[in-house]
Short mmCIF file of C-alpha atoms in Angstrom, two decimals:
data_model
loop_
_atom_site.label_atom_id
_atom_site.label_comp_id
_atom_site.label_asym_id
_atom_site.label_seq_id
_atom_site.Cartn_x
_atom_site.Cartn_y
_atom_site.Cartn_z
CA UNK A 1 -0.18 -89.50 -98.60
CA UNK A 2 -2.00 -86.56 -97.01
CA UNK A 3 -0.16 -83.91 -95.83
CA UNK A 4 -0.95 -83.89 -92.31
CA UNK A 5 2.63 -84.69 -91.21
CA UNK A 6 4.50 -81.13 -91.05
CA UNK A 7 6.88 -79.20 -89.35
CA UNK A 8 5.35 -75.63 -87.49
CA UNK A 9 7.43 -73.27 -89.01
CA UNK A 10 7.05 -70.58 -87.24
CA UNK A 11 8.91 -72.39 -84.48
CA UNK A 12 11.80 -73.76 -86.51
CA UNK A 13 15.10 -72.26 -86.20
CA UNK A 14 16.76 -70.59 -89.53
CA UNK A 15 18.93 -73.18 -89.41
CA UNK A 16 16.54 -75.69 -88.77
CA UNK A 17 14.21 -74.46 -91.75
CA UNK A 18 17.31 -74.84 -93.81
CA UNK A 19 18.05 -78.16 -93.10
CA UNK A 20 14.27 -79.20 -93.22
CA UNK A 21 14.74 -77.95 -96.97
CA UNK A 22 17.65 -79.91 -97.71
CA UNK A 23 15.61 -82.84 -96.66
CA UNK A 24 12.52 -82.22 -98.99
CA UNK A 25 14.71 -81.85 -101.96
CA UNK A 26 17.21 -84.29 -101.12
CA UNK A 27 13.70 -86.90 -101.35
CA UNK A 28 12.67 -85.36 -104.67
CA UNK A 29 16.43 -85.78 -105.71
CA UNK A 30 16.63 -89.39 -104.83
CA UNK A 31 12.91 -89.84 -106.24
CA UNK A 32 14.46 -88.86 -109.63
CA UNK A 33 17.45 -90.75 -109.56
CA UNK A 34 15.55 -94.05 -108.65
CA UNK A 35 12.26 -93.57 -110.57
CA UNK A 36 12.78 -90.93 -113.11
CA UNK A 37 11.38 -87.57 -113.63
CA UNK A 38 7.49 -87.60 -112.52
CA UNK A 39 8.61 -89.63 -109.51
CA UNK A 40 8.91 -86.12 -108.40
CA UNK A 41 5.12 -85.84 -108.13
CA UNK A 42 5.01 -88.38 -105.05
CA UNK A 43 6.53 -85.68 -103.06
CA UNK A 44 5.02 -83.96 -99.76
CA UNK A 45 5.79 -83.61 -96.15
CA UNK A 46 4.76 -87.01 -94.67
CA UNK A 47 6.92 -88.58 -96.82
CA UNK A 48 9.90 -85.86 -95.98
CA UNK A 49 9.40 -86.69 -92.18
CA UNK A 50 9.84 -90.35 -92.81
CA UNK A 51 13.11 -90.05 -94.59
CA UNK A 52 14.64 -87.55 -91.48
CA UNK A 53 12.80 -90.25 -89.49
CA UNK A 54 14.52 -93.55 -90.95
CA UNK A 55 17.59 -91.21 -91.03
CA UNK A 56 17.17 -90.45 -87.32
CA UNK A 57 20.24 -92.46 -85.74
CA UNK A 58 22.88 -90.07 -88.29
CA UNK A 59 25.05 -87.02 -87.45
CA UNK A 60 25.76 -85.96 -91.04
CA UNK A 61 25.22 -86.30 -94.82
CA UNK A 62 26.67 -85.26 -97.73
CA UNK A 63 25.34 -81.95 -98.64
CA UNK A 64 24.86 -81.25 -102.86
CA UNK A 65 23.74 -78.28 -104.92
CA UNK A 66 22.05 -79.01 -107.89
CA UNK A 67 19.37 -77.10 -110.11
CA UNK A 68 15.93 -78.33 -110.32
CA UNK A 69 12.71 -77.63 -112.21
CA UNK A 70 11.72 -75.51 -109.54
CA UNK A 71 14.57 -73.85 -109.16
CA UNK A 72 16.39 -73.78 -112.39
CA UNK A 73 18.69 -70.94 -112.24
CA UNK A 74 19.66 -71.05 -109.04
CA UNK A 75 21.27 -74.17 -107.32
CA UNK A 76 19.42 -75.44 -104.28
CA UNK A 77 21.43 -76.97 -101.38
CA UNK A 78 20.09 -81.20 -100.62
CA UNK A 79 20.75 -84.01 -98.79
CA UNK A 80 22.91 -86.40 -101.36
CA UNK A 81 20.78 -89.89 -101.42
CA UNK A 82 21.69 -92.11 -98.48
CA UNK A 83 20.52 -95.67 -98.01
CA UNK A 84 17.92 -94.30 -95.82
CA UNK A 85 16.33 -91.69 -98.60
CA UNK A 86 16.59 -94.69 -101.52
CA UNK A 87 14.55 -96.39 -99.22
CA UNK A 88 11.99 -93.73 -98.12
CA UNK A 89 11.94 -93.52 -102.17
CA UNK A 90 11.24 -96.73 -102.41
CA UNK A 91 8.45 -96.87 -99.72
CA UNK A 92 7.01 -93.82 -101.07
CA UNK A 93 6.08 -95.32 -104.61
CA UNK A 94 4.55 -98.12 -103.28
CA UNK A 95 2.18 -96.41 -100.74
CA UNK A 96 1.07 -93.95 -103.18
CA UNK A 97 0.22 -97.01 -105.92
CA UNK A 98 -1.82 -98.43 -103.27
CA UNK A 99 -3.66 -94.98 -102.34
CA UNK A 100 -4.53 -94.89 -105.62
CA UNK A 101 -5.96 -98.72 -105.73
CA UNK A 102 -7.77 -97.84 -102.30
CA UNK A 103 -8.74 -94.43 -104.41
CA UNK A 104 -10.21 -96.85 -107.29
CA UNK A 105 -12.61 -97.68 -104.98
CA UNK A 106 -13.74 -94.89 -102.99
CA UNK A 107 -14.18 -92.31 -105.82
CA UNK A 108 -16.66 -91.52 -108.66
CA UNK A 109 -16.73 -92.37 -111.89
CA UNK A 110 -13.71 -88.92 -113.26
CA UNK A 111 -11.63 -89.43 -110.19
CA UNK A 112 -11.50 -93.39 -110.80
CA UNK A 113 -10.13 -92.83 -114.59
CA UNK A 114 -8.01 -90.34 -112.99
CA UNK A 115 -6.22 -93.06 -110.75
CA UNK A 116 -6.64 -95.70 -113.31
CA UNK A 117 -4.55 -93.46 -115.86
CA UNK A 118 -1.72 -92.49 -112.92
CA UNK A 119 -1.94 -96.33 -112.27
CA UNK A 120 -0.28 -97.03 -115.51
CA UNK A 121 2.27 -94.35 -115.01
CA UNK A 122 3.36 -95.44 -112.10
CA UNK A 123 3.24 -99.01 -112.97
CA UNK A 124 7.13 -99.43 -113.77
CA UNK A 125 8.11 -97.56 -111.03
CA UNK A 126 6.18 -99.45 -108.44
CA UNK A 127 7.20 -102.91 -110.03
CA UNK A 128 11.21 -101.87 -108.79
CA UNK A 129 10.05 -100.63 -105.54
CA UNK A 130 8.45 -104.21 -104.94
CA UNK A 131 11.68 -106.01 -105.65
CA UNK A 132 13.49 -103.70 -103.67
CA UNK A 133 10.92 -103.94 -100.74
CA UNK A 134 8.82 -107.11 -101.20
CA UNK A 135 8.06 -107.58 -97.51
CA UNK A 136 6.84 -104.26 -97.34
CA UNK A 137 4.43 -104.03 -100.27
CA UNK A 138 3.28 -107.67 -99.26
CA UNK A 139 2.30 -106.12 -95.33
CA UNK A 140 0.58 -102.67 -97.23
CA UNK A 141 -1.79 -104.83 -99.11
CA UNK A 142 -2.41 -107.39 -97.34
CA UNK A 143 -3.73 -104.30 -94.32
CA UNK A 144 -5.37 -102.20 -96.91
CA UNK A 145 -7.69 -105.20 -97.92
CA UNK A 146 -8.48 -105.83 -94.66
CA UNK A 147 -9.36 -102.00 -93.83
CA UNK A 148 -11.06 -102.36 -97.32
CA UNK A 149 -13.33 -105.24 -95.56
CA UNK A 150 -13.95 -103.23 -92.83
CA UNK A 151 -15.20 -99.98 -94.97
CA UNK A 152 -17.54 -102.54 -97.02
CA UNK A 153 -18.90 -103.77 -94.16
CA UNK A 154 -19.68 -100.67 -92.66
CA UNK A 155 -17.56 -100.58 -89.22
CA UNK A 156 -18.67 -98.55 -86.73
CA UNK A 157 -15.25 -98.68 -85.05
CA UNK A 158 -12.85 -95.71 -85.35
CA UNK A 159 -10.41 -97.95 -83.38
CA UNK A 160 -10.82 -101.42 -85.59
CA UNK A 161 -10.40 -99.13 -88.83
CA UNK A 162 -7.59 -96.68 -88.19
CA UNK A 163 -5.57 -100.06 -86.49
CA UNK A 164 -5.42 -101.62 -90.42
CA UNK A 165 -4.23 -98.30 -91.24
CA UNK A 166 -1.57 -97.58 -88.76
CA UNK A 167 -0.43 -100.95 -89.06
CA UNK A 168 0.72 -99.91 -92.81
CA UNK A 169 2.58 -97.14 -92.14
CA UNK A 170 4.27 -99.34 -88.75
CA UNK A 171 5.38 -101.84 -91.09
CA UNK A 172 8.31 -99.81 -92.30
CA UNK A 173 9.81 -100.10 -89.22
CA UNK A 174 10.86 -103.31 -90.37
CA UNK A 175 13.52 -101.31 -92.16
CA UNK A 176 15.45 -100.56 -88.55
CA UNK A 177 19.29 -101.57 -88.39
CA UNK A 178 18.03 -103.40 -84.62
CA UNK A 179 15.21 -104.91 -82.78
CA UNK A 180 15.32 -102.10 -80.06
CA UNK A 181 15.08 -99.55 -82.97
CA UNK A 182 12.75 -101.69 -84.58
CA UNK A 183 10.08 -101.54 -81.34
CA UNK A 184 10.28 -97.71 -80.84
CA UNK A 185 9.83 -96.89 -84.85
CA UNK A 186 6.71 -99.42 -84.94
CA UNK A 187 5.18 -97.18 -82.01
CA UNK A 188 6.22 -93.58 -83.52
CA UNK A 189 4.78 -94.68 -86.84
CA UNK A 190 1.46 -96.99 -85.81
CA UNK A 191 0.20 -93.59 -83.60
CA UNK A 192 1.22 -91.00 -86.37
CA UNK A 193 -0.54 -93.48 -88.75
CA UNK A 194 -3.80 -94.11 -86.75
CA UNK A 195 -3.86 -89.93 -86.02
CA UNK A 196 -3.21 -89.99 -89.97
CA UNK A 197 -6.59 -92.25 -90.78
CA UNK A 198 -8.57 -90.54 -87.96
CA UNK A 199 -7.83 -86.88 -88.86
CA UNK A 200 -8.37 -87.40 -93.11
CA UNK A 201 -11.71 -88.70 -91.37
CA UNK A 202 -12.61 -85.52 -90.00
CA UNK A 203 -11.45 -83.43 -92.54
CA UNK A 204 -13.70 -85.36 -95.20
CA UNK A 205 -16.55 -85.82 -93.15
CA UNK A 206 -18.45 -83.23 -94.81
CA UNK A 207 -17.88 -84.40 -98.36
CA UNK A 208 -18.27 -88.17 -97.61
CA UNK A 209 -21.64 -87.61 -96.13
CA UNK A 210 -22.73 -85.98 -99.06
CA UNK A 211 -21.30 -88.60 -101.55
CA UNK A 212 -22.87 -91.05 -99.39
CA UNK A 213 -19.49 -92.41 -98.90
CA UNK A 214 -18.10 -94.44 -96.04
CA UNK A 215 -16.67 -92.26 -93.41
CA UNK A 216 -15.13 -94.19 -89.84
CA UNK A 217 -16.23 -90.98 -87.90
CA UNK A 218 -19.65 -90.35 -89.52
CA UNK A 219 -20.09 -94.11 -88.61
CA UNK A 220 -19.41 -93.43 -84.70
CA UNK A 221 -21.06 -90.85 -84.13
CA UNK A 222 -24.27 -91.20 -86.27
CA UNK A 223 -23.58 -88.32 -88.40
CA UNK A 224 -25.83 -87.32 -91.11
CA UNK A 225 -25.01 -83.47 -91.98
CA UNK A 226 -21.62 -83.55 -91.77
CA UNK A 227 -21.42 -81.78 -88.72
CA UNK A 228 -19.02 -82.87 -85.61
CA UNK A 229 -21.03 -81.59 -82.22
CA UNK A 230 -18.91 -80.07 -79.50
CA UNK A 231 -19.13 -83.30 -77.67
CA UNK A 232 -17.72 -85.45 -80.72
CA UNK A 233 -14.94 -83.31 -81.01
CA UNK A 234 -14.23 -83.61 -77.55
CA UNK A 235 -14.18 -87.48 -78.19
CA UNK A 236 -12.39 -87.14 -80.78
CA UNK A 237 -9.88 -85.19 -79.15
CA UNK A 238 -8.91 -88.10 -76.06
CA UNK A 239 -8.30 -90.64 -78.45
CA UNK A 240 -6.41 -88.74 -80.97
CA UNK A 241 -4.34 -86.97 -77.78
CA UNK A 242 -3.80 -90.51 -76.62
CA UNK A 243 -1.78 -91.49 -80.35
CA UNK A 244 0.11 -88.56 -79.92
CA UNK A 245 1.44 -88.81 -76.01
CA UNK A 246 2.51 -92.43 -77.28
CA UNK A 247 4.75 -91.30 -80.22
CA UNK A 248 6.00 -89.47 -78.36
CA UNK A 249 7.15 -90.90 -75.65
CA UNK A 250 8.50 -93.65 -78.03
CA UNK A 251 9.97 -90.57 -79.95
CA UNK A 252 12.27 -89.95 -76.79
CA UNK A 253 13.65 -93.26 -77.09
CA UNK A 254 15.00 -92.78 -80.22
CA UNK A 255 18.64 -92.58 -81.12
CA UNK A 256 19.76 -88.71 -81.74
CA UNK A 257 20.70 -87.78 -84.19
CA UNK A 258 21.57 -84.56 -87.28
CA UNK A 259 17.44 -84.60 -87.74
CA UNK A 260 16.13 -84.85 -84.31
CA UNK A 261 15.01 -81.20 -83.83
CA UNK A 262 13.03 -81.29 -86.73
CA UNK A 263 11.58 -84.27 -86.06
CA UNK A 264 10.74 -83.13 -82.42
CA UNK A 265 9.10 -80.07 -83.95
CA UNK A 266 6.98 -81.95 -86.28
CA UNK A 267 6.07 -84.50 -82.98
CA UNK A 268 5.41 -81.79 -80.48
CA UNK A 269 3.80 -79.03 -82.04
CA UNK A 270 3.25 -79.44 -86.32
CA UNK A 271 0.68 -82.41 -86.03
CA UNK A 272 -0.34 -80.69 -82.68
CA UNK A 273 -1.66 -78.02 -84.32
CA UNK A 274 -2.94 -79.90 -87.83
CA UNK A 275 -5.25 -81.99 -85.32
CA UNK A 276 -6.21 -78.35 -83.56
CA UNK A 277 -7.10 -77.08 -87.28
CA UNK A 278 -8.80 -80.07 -88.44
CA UNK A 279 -11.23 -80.52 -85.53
CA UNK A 280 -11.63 -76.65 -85.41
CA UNK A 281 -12.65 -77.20 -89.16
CA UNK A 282 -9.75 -74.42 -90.59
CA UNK A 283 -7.54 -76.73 -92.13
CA UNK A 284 -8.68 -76.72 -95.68
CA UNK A 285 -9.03 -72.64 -95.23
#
């Protein structure tokens, strides 16, 4: 995924921080267990916040200590693999496979054999996260060919684009245990998802006016250095402000739970201050 999707430390309790750890390496746990060793590789923070996310309605887990190859002498504390995690792991693989399909053709010539070559790597793992979630992988590429349409065509429409995207990362709320869960995830994850598209916009505007690549935002706003004006970012600002105020307000209907004030961090102040970064043009610094 991309990244964008974090926690603001700084604001996190001890406690919290802790817990947000046992999280991230009770993913990369349940990665391994599911999908082998380089599994690992699939994991960041977006994909951390989904787990806590799908885990949202649950007062407890089963806490482990186990080595890893980042830590190997000393035992880390993690989340032992729920049904919620094997899923996230399962969801993981096959939005990364199609990042790197959607990568096959958006890159140059070395990045391209890059993906190819990752491709084949991945290619067992994602053909048992398609059993296990057929009705996801079906939605994810049947939305990425449409956005793919869209980008060949040359859309001018930040709102048509980032819509195919957010719709991917809404369809794992098909995963909720009721309808009225089912509603508010679709919601959280269809404005996180369209901030998601509209920010990696901004951040690769430079570069994908150079390439000559197709860029949502450059499209807009007739951009041919690179180079958001103050108004644009003002723009820019509204809409993606607008995605955020509706997560979370659907965020407030969700069922408490052992992950909530991490979650509510991540809502109300990490992608907060990732958009601030992004349109201020620090984030890659």
């Amino acid at each position: 995924m991309f990244g964008y999707i974090r926690p603001l430390k700084c604001e996190l309790k001890v406690r919290e921080y802790e817990q947000f750890k046992t999280a991230y390496c009770g993913l990369c746990n349940t990665l391994k267990k599911r999908y082998g060793f380089f599994s690992r590789f699939l994991l960041n923070y977006d994909f951390t916040f989904l787990a806590m996310l799908l885990s949202s309605g649950e007062t407890s887990c089963e806490f482990l200590r186990r080595r890893c190859i980042a830590s190997p002498f000393r035992k880390k504390c993690l989340c032992s693999p729920t049904p919620s995690f094997e899923l996230c792991a399962d969801l993981s693989v096959i939005l990364f496979y199609w990042k790197l399909k959607d990568n096959i053709n958006d890159e140059g010539f070395l990045e391209r054999i890059k993906a190819r070559f990752v491709l084949l790597l991945l290619g067992p793992a994602f053909r048992k996260a398609r059993r296990n979630a057929p009705d996801f992988d079906e939605k994810v590429s049947r939305n990425l060919g449409e956005l793919q349409a869209l980008e060949k065509a040359g859309s001018p429409s930040i709102d048509e684009t980032s819509d195919k995207f957010a719709r991917i990362l809404a369809a794992v709320s098909e995963s909720a245990r009721s309808d009225a869960e089912k509603r508010v995830l679709y919601q959280i994850l269809y404005h996180i998802g369209r901030q998601v598209y509209i920010l990696d916009a901004i951040d690769d505007i430079e570069r994908d006016v150079k390439k000559g690549s197709y860029n949502p935002v450059a499209r807009r706003f007739g951009i041919k250095d690179g180079k958001l004006s103050e108004e644009d970012k003002k723009e820019l600002k509204i809409t993606l402000s607008h995605s955020a105020n509706m997560a979370a307000s659907a965020f407030e209907l969700l069922e408490r739970g052992m992950w909530t004030s991490i979650l509510s961090n991540i809502i109300y102040l990490g992608i907060p201050r990732v958009t601030s970064e992004v349109l201020a043009g620090t984030w890659n610094k």
